[in-house]
mmCIF file with all atom_site columns, C-alpha atoms in Angstrom:
data_model
loop_
_atom_site.group_PDB
_atom_site.id
_atom_site.type_symbol
_atom_site.label_atom_id
_atom_site.label_alt_id
_atom_site.label_comp_id
_atom_site.label_asym_id
_atom_site.label_entity_id
_atom_site.label_seq_id
_atom_site.pdbx_PDB_ins_code
_atom_site.Cartn_x
_atom_site.Cartn_y
_atom_site.Cartn_z
_atom_site.occupancy
_atom_site.B_iso_or_equiv
_atom_site.pdbx_formal_charge
_atom_site.auth_seq_id
_atom_site.auth_comp_id
_atom_site.auth_asym_id
_atom_site.auth_atom_id
_atom_site.pdbx_PDB_model_num
ATOM 1   C CA . MET A 1 1   ? -18.894 -3.626  -1.024  1.00 57.00 ? 284 MET A CA 1
ATOM 2   C CA . LYS A 1 2   ? -15.737 -3.023  0.986   1.00 70.00 ? 285 LYS A CA 1
ATOM 3   C CA . TYR A 1 3   ? -12.775 -1.798  -0.992  1.00 78.00 ? 286 TYR A CA 1
ATOM 4   C CA . PRO A 1 4   ? -9.261  -3.003  -0.150  1.00 85.00 ? 287 PRO A CA 1
ATOM 5   C CA . THR A 1 5   ? -7.259  -0.401  1.761   1.00 94.00 ? 288 THR A CA 1
ATOM 6   C CA . ARG A 1 6   ? -4.176  -2.400  2.788   1.00 96.00 ? 289 ARG A CA 1
ATOM 7   C CA . LEU A 1 7   ? -1.850  -0.418  0.516   1.00 97.00 ? 290 LEU A CA 1
ATOM 8   C CA . SER A 1 8   ? -3.101  3.000   1.599   1.00 97.00 ? 291 SER A CA 1
ATOM 9   C CA . ASP A 1 9   ? -3.024  1.910   5.250   1.00 98.00 ? 292 ASP A CA 1
ATOM 10  C CA . ALA A 1 10  ? 0.520   0.553   4.843   1.00 98.00 ? 293 ALA A CA 1
ATOM 11  C CA . VAL A 1 11  ? 1.703   3.811   3.253   1.00 98.00 ? 294 VAL A CA 1
ATOM 12  C CA . HIS A 1 12  ? -0.092  5.697   6.047   1.00 98.00 ? 295 HIS A CA 1
ATOM 13  C CA . ILE A 1 13  ? 1.962   3.727   8.594   1.00 98.00 ? 296 ILE A CA 1
ATOM 14  C CA . LEU A 1 14  ? 5.231   4.306   6.719   1.00 98.00 ? 297 LEU A CA 1
ATOM 15  C CA . ALA A 1 15  ? 4.496   8.022   6.355   1.00 98.00 ? 298 ALA A CA 1
ATOM 16  C CA . PHE A 1 16  ? 3.553   8.358   10.031  1.00 97.00 ? 299 PHE A CA 1
ATOM 17  C CA . ILE A 1 17  ? 6.837   6.707   11.038  1.00 96.00 ? 300 ILE A CA 1
ATOM 18  C CA . ALA A 1 18  ? 8.802   8.969   8.675   1.00 97.00 ? 301 ALA A CA 1
ATOM 19  C CA . LEU A 1 19  ? 7.045   12.078  9.974   1.00 96.00 ? 302 LEU A CA 1
ATOM 20  C CA . TYR A 1 20  ? 7.455   11.214  13.673  1.00 94.00 ? 303 TYR A CA 1
ATOM 21  C CA . PRO A 1 21  ? 10.746  9.297   13.979  1.00 90.00 ? 304 PRO A CA 1
ATOM 22  C CA . ASP A 1 22  ? 11.349  10.289  17.609  1.00 88.00 ? 305 ASP A CA 1
ATOM 23  C CA . CYS A 1 23  ? 7.874   9.514   18.939  1.00 89.00 ? 306 CYS A CA 1
ATOM 24  C CA . ASP A 1 24  ? 6.525   6.399   20.564  1.00 90.00 ? 307 ASP A CA 1
ATOM 25  C CA . LEU A 1 25  ? 4.310   4.881   17.886  1.00 92.00 ? 308 LEU A CA 1
ATOM 26  C CA . THR A 1 26  ? 2.362   2.005   19.338  1.00 92.00 ? 309 THR A CA 1
ATOM 27  C CA . SER A 1 27  ? -0.056  0.011   17.235  1.00 93.00 ? 310 SER A CA 1
ATOM 28  C CA . ASN A 1 28  ? -2.803  1.717   19.272  1.00 95.00 ? 311 ASN A CA 1
ATOM 29  C CA . LYS A 1 29  ? -1.594  5.181   18.252  1.00 95.00 ? 312 LYS A CA 1
ATOM 30  C CA . LEU A 1 30  ? -1.253  4.184   14.582  1.00 96.00 ? 313 LEU A CA 1
ATOM 31  C CA . ALA A 1 31  ? -4.651  2.473   14.669  1.00 96.00 ? 314 ALA A CA 1
ATOM 32  C CA . GLU A 1 32  ? -6.205  5.652   16.040  1.00 96.00 ? 315 GLU A CA 1
ATOM 33  C CA . SER A 1 33  ? -4.834  7.614   13.080  1.00 96.00 ? 316 SER A CA 1
ATOM 34  C CA . ILE A 1 34  ? -6.069  5.057   10.539  1.00 97.00 ? 317 ILE A CA 1
ATOM 35  C CA . GLN A 1 35  ? -9.336  4.529   12.463  1.00 96.00 ? 318 GLN A CA 1
ATOM 36  C CA . THR A 1 36  ? -8.936  0.790   12.670  1.00 96.00 ? 319 THR A CA 1
ATOM 37  C CA . ASN A 1 37  ? -7.946  -1.748  15.282  1.00 96.00 ? 320 ASN A CA 1
ATOM 38  C CA . PRO A 1 38  ? -4.413  -2.290  16.601  1.00 96.00 ? 321 PRO A CA 1
ATOM 39  C CA . ALA A 1 39  ? -4.353  -5.955  15.538  1.00 97.00 ? 322 ALA A CA 1
ATOM 40  C CA . TYR A 1 40  ? -4.780  -4.902  11.890  1.00 97.00 ? 323 TYR A CA 1
ATOM 41  C CA . VAL A 1 41  ? -1.943  -2.375  12.276  1.00 96.00 ? 324 VAL A CA 1
ATOM 42  C CA . ARG A 1 42  ? 0.301   -5.054  13.777  1.00 95.00 ? 325 ARG A CA 1
ATOM 43  C CA . GLN A 1 43  ? -0.550  -7.340  10.857  1.00 97.00 ? 326 GLN A CA 1
ATOM 44  C CA . LEU A 1 44  ? 0.408   -4.629  8.344   1.00 97.00 ? 327 LEU A CA 1
ATOM 45  C CA . MET A 1 45  ? 3.567   -3.763  10.264  1.00 96.00 ? 328 MET A CA 1
ATOM 46  C CA . SER A 1 46  ? 4.566   -7.414  10.250  1.00 96.00 ? 329 SER A CA 1
ATOM 47  C CA . ALA A 1 47  ? 4.104   -7.552  6.464   1.00 97.00 ? 330 ALA A CA 1
ATOM 48  C CA . LEU A 1 48  ? 6.115   -4.330  6.057   1.00 98.00 ? 331 LEU A CA 1
ATOM 49  C CA . ARG A 1 49  ? 8.845   -5.754  8.266   1.00 97.00 ? 332 ARG A CA 1
ATOM 50  C CA . LYS A 1 50  ? 8.945   -8.998  6.253   1.00 97.00 ? 333 LYS A CA 1
ATOM 51  C CA . GLY A 1 51  ? 8.977   -6.897  3.072   1.00 97.00 ? 334 GLY A CA 1
ATOM 52  C CA . GLY A 1 52  ? 12.134  -5.135  4.246   1.00 98.00 ? 335 GLY A CA 1
ATOM 53  C CA . LEU A 1 53  ? 10.512  -1.720  4.633   1.00 98.00 ? 336 LEU A CA 1
ATOM 54  C CA . LEU A 1 54  ? 10.212  -1.441  8.399   1.00 96.00 ? 337 LEU A CA 1
ATOM 55  C CA . VAL A 1 55  ? 12.307  -2.251  11.435  1.00 95.00 ? 338 VAL A CA 1
ATOM 56  C CA . SER A 1 56  ? 10.472  -2.825  14.680  1.00 87.00 ? 339 SER A CA 1
ATOM 57  C CA . VAL A 1 57  ? 10.955  -4.772  17.862  1.00 81.00 ? 340 VAL A CA 1
ATOM 58  C CA . LYS A 1 58  ? 8.039   -6.291  19.746  1.00 78.00 ? 341 LYS A CA 1
ATOM 59  C CA . GLY A 1 59  ? 7.369   -4.260  22.884  1.00 78.00 ? 342 GLY A CA 1
ATOM 60  C CA . HIS A 1 60  ? 9.449   -1.316  21.659  1.00 81.00 ? 343 HIS A CA 1
ATOM 61  C CA . PRO A 1 61  ? 7.184   1.470   20.344  1.00 86.00 ? 344 PRO A CA 1
ATOM 62  C CA . ARG A 1 62  ? 9.722   3.132   18.025  1.00 91.00 ? 345 ARG A CA 1
ATOM 63  C CA . PRO A 1 63  ? 9.504   1.503   14.603  1.00 94.00 ? 346 PRO A CA 1
ATOM 64  C CA . THR A 1 64  ? 11.827  2.906   11.956  1.00 95.00 ? 347 THR A CA 1
ATOM 65  C CA . LEU A 1 65  ? 11.990  2.784   8.201   1.00 97.00 ? 348 LEU A CA 1
ATOM 66  C CA . ALA A 1 66  ? 14.390  0.131   6.924   1.00 97.00 ? 349 ALA A CA 1
ATOM 67  C CA . ARG A 1 67  ? 15.412  2.442   4.065   1.00 97.00 ? 350 ARG A CA 1
ATOM 68  C CA . GLU A 1 68  ? 15.333  6.118   3.280   1.00 98.00 ? 351 GLU A CA 1
ATOM 69  C CA . PRO A 1 69  ? 11.944  7.362   1.978   1.00 98.00 ? 352 PRO A CA 1
ATOM 70  C CA . GLU A 1 70  ? 13.371  7.910   -1.520  1.00 98.00 ? 353 GLU A CA 1
ATOM 71  C CA . LYS A 1 71  ? 14.260  4.194   -1.632  1.00 98.00 ? 354 LYS A CA 1
ATOM 72  C CA . ILE A 1 72  ? 10.764  2.930   -0.750  1.00 98.00 ? 355 ILE A CA 1
ATOM 73  C CA . THR A 1 73  ? 8.303   2.812   -3.636  1.00 98.00 ? 356 THR A CA 1
ATOM 74  C CA . LEU A 1 74  ? 4.565   2.322   -3.698  1.00 98.00 ? 357 LEU A CA 1
ATOM 75  C CA . LEU A 1 75  ? 5.239   -0.955  -5.479  1.00 98.00 ? 358 LEU A CA 1
ATOM 76  C CA . ASP A 1 76  ? 7.498   -2.046  -2.592  1.00 98.00 ? 359 ASP A CA 1
ATOM 77  C CA . ALA A 1 77  ? 4.682   -1.315  -0.149  1.00 98.00 ? 360 ALA A CA 1
ATOM 78  C CA . TYR A 1 78  ? 2.114   -3.030  -2.372  1.00 97.00 ? 361 TYR A CA 1
ATOM 79  C CA . ARG A 1 79  ? 4.242   -6.167  -2.689  1.00 98.00 ? 362 ARG A CA 1
ATOM 80  C CA . ALA A 1 80  ? 4.848   -6.206  1.062   1.00 98.00 ? 363 ALA A CA 1
ATOM 81  C CA . VAL A 1 81  ? 1.150   -6.170  1.980   1.00 97.00 ? 364 VAL A CA 1
ATOM 82  C CA . GLU A 1 82  ? -0.492  -7.733  -1.081  1.00 96.00 ? 365 GLU A CA 1
ATOM 83  C CA . GLY A 1 83  ? 2.193   -10.014 -2.495  1.00 95.00 ? 366 GLY A CA 1
ATOM 84  C CA . ASN A 1 84  ? 1.559   -10.712 -6.163  1.00 93.00 ? 367 ASN A CA 1
ATOM 85  C CA . LYS A 1 85  ? -2.192  -10.156 -5.932  1.00 92.00 ? 368 LYS A CA 1
ATOM 86  C CA . PRO A 1 86  ? -3.457  -8.405  -9.063  1.00 92.00 ? 369 PRO A CA 1
ATOM 87  C CA . LEU A 1 87  ? -5.131  -5.008  -8.847  1.00 92.00 ? 370 LEU A CA 1
ATOM 88  C CA . LEU A 1 88  ? -8.124  -6.124  -10.916 1.00 91.00 ? 371 LEU A CA 1
ATOM 89  C CA . HIS A 1 89  ? -9.870  -9.473  -10.633 1.00 87.00 ? 372 HIS A CA 1
ATOM 90  C CA . GLN A 1 90  ? -11.784 -11.418 -13.222 1.00 86.00 ? 373 GLN A CA 1
ATOM 91  C CA . ASP A 1 91  ? -15.037 -13.169 -12.476 1.00 85.00 ? 374 ASP A CA 1
ATOM 92  C CA . ILE A 1 92  ? -14.003 -16.819 -12.565 1.00 82.00 ? 375 ILE A CA 1
ATOM 93  C CA . HIS A 1 93  ? -17.545 -18.064 -11.951 1.00 85.00 ? 376 HIS A CA 1
ATOM 94  C CA . THR A 1 94  ? -19.050 -17.353 -15.368 1.00 86.00 ? 377 THR A CA 1
ATOM 95  C CA . ASN A 1 95  ? -20.880 -20.094 -17.247 1.00 86.00 ? 378 ASN A CA 1
ATOM 96  C CA . PRO A 1 96  ? -18.291 -22.227 -19.092 1.00 82.00 ? 379 PRO A CA 1
ATOM 97  C CA . ALA A 1 97  ? -20.959 -23.286 -21.608 1.00 87.00 ? 380 ALA A CA 1
ATOM 98  C CA . CYS A 1 98  ? -21.540 -19.664 -22.621 1.00 87.00 ? 381 CYS A CA 1
ATOM 99  C CA . GLY A 1 99  ? -19.284 -18.311 -25.357 1.00 81.00 ? 382 GLY A CA 1
ATOM 100 C CA . VAL A 1 100 ? -19.571 -14.801 -23.967 1.00 90.00 ? 383 VAL A CA 1
ATOM 101 C CA . GLY A 1 101 ? -18.936 -15.953 -20.406 1.00 83.00 ? 384 GLY A CA 1
ATOM 102 C CA . VAL A 1 102 ? -15.679 -17.669 -21.328 1.00 78.00 ? 385 VAL A CA 1
ATOM 103 C CA . ASN A 1 103 ? -14.343 -15.356 -24.006 1.00 88.00 ? 386 ASN A CA 1
ATOM 104 C CA . ILE A 1 104 ? -15.118 -12.063 -22.297 1.00 90.00 ? 387 ILE A CA 1
ATOM 105 C CA . GLN A 1 105 ? -13.038 -13.210 -19.323 1.00 88.00 ? 388 GLN A CA 1
ATOM 106 C CA . LEU A 1 106 ? -10.148 -14.209 -21.621 1.00 87.00 ? 389 LEU A CA 1
ATOM 107 C CA . THR A 1 107 ? -10.393 -10.814 -23.310 1.00 91.00 ? 390 THR A CA 1
ATOM 108 C CA . LEU A 1 108 ? -10.518 -8.958  -20.004 1.00 94.00 ? 391 LEU A CA 1
ATOM 109 C CA . ARG A 1 109 ? -7.497  -10.941 -18.763 1.00 92.00 ? 392 ARG A CA 1
ATOM 110 C CA . ASP A 1 110 ? -5.393  -9.406  -21.549 1.00 93.00 ? 393 ASP A CA 1
ATOM 111 C CA . PHE A 1 111 ? -6.541  -5.873  -20.731 1.00 96.00 ? 394 PHE A CA 1
ATOM 112 C CA . TYR A 1 112 ? -6.167  -6.421  -16.975 1.00 96.00 ? 395 TYR A CA 1
ATOM 113 C CA . LEU A 1 113 ? -2.608  -7.647  -17.486 1.00 96.00 ? 396 LEU A CA 1
ATOM 114 C CA . ASP A 1 114 ? -1.809  -4.496  -19.472 1.00 97.00 ? 397 ASP A CA 1
ATOM 115 C CA . ILE A 1 115 ? -3.350  -2.344  -16.726 1.00 97.00 ? 398 ILE A CA 1
ATOM 116 C CA . GLN A 1 116 ? -1.399  -4.271  -14.068 1.00 97.00 ? 399 GLN A CA 1
ATOM 117 C CA . ASN A 1 117 ? 1.902   -3.742  -15.893 1.00 97.00 ? 400 ASN A CA 1
ATOM 118 C CA . THR A 1 118 ? 1.210   -0.039  -16.404 1.00 98.00 ? 401 THR A CA 1
ATOM 119 C CA . ALA A 1 119 ? 0.182   0.465   -12.776 1.00 97.00 ? 402 ALA A CA 1
ATOM 120 C CA . GLU A 1 120 ? 3.216   -1.416  -11.454 1.00 97.00 ? 403 GLU A CA 1
ATOM 121 C CA . LYS A 1 121 ? 5.553   0.639   -13.621 1.00 98.00 ? 404 LYS A CA 1
ATOM 122 C CA . ARG A 1 122 ? 4.042   3.865   -12.272 1.00 98.00 ? 405 ARG A CA 1
ATOM 123 C CA . MET A 1 123 ? 4.013   2.571   -8.683  1.00 98.00 ? 406 MET A CA 1
ATOM 124 C CA . GLN A 1 124 ? 7.732   1.811   -9.031  1.00 98.00 ? 407 GLN A CA 1
ATOM 125 C CA . GLU A 1 125 ? 8.316   5.483   -9.891  1.00 98.00 ? 408 GLU A CA 1
ATOM 126 C CA . ILE A 1 126 ? 6.485   6.914   -6.853  1.00 98.00 ? 409 ILE A CA 1
ATOM 127 C CA . THR A 1 127 ? 8.474   6.898   -3.632  1.00 98.00 ? 410 THR A CA 1
ATOM 128 C CA . LEU A 1 128 ? 7.553   7.477   -0.030  1.00 98.00 ? 411 LEU A CA 1
ATOM 129 C CA . LYS A 1 129 ? 9.558   10.694  -0.338  1.00 98.00 ? 412 LYS A CA 1
ATOM 130 C CA . ASP A 1 130 ? 7.190   11.814  -3.133  1.00 98.00 ? 413 ASP A CA 1
ATOM 131 C CA . VAL A 1 131 ? 4.201   10.998  -0.932  1.00 98.00 ? 414 VAL A CA 1
ATOM 132 C CA . LEU A 1 132 ? 5.681   12.956  1.975   1.00 98.00 ? 415 LEU A CA 1
ATOM 133 C CA . GLU A 1 133 ? 6.493   15.955  -0.225  1.00 97.00 ? 416 GLU A CA 1
ATOM 134 C CA . GLN A 1 134 ? 2.954   16.075  -1.578  1.00 96.00 ? 417 GLN A CA 1
ATOM 135 C CA . TYR A 1 135 ? 1.611   15.631  1.952   1.00 96.00 ? 418 TYR A CA 1
ATOM 136 C CA . HIS A 1 136 ? 3.580   18.715  3.062   1.00 95.00 ? 419 HIS A CA 1
ATOM 137 C CA . MET A 1 137 ? 2.337   20.698  0.056   1.00 94.00 ? 420 MET A CA 1
ATOM 138 C CA . LYS A 1 138 ? -1.252  19.832  0.943   1.00 93.00 ? 421 LYS A CA 1
ATOM 139 C CA . LEU A 1 139 ? -0.618  20.945  4.531   1.00 92.00 ? 422 LEU A CA 1
ATOM 140 C CA . GLU A 1 140 ? 0.637   24.258  3.204   1.00 90.00 ? 423 GLU A CA 1
ATOM 141 C CA . GLY A 1 141 ? -2.428  24.611  0.991   1.00 87.00 ? 424 GLY A CA 1
ATOM 142 C CA . ILE A 1 142 ? -0.595  24.068  -2.285  1.00 73.00 ? 425 ILE A CA 1
ATOM 143 C CA . HIS A 1 143 ? -2.567  21.761  -4.572  1.00 62.00 ? 426 HIS A CA 1
ATOM 144 C CA . THR A 1 144 ? -0.903  19.786  -7.325  1.00 56.00 ? 427 THR A CA 1
#
């Protein structure tokens, strides 16, 4: 099973741009860092641009952050690349004639909504600046 990585890849792109503001950052270069293809990077960059997090011009390899790192949250990045997609997904293909099949999904929906709200609240508190600071601490060998 492949796990979704759009958020981590989007934050990777934002962090790379913040760390190297004066470098030419083509989709090829970013794709090399993420170990993916440039088309996927362009797709993510387009979503980040539409989400108001990134400024880039086609054919100009110097994307910039649309806001300061302390004003970009993980939730902003998540919304930009995932929209309102929930973090956890119910199995909607259970047997409707089975009491367990129906009611366990209704029960899980309540718990998943609570988890979603908690995760979104925490994601709103974590900024790109926080990510960059922890990145630098890891580079220096300081573990949090």
